[in-house]
Coordinates of C-alpha atoms in Angstrom, one line a residue:
M1 CA 146.8 74.4 122.6
S2 CA 147.6 70.8 121.9
T3 CA 145.0 68.1 122.4
T4 CA 146.1 65.4 124.9
F5 CA 145.8 61.7 124.4
K6 CA 143.2 61.6 127.2
Q7 CA 141.0 64.2 125.5
S8 CA 141.3 62.5 122.1
Y9 CA 140.5 59.1 123.6
S10 CA 137.5 60.6 125.3
V11 CA 136.2 61.9 121.9
L12 CA 136.6 58.5 120.4
Q13 CA 134.7 56.8 123.3
R14 CA 131.9 59.4 123.2
H15 CA 131.5 59.0 119.4
A16 CA 131.5 55.2 119.6
Q17 CA 128.9 55.3 122.3
T18 CA 126.7 57.7 120.3
L19 CA 126.9 55.4 117.2
R20 CA 126.1 52.3 119.2
Q21 CA 123.1 53.9 120.9
Q22 CA 121.5 55.1 117.6
S23 CA 118.6 53.0 116.5
E24 CA 118.6 54.9 113.2
P25 CA 121.7 56.6 111.8
N26 CA 121.7 60.3 112.0
I27 CA 123.3 61.2 108.7
D28 CA 123.3 64.9 109.5
D29 CA 125.7 64.4 112.4
L30 CA 127.7 61.6 110.8
L31 CA 130.2 63.8 108.9
S32 CA 131.2 65.8 111.9
I33 CA 131.5 62.6 114.0
V34 CA 133.7 61.0 111.4
E35 CA 135.9 64.1 111.0
E36 CA 136.3 64.6 114.8
S37 CA 137.0 60.9 115.3
V38 CA 139.7 60.8 112.6
A39 CA 141.4 63.8 114.1
A40 CA 141.2 62.3 117.6
Y41 CA 142.5 59.0 116.3
K42 CA 145.6 60.7 114.7
V43 CA 146.4 62.4 118.0
C44 CA 146.1 59.1 119.9
Q45 CA 148.3 57.3 117.3
E46 CA 151.0 60.0 117.4
R47 CA 151.2 59.8 121.2
I48 CA 151.3 56.0 121.2
D49 CA 154.1 56.1 118.6
A50 CA 156.0 58.7 120.6
V51 CA 155.8 56.6 123.8
E52 CA 156.8 53.4 121.9
K53 CA 159.9 55.2 120.5
A54 CA 160.8 56.6 123.9
L55 CA 160.5 53.1 125.5
E56 CA 162.6 51.5 122.8
K57 CA 165.2 54.2 123.3
A58 CA 165.2 53.8 127.1
L59 CA 165.1 50.0 127.1
G60 CA 167.6 49.7 124.3
G61 CA 170.0 52.0 126.2
A62 CA 169.5 49.9 129.3
Q63 CA 170.0 46.7 127.5
Q64 CA 173.1 48.0 125.7
K65 CA 174.6 49.1 129.1
A66 CA 173.9 45.7 130.6
S67 CA 175.4 43.8 127.7
D68 CA 178.4 46.1 127.7
G69 CA 179.0 45.5 131.3
K70 CA 178.7 41.7 130.9
A71 CA 181.1 41.8 127.9
S72 CA 183.7 43.8 129.7
K73 CA 183.5 41.6 132.8
S74 CA 183.7 38.3 130.9
R75 CA 186.6 39.6 128.7
A76 CA 188.4 40.8 131.9
S77 CA 188.4 37.3 133.3
V78 CA 190.1 35.8 130.2
P79 CA 193.8 36.3 129.9
K80 CA 194.7 38.9 127.2
E81 CA 196.5 36.4 125.0
Q82 CA 193.4 34.2 124.9
Q83 CA 190.9 37.0 124.1
V84 CA 189.3 36.8 120.7
P85 CA 188.9 40.2 118.9
D86 CA 185.4 41.5 118.7
S87 CA 185.2 41.1 114.9
E88 CA 185.6 37.4 115.2
D89 CA 182.8 36.8 117.9
D90 CA 180.3 35.9 115.2
I91 CA 182.3 33.1 113.6
P92 CA 180.6 29.8 114.7
F93 CA 183.8 27.6 114.6

């Protein structure tokens, strides 16, 4: 079974709270806290990276469609003999 972001985040919160509340460090538990926290952090980071990639893909596709629609509309309003080929669009003069 795969650990969810929510479960991993809860582990991180719980361990952070435990460490904050200690008046004296409990060295016996520290290694297990660190190991669990590192594993939980990795799960959270993987999920965040996956969501960022999905958003970039979704938003990039939406932006591309919008710019394609604008380009085709603006080129359609210019007579064909006055249209500049796409390869020359970047020339500043």
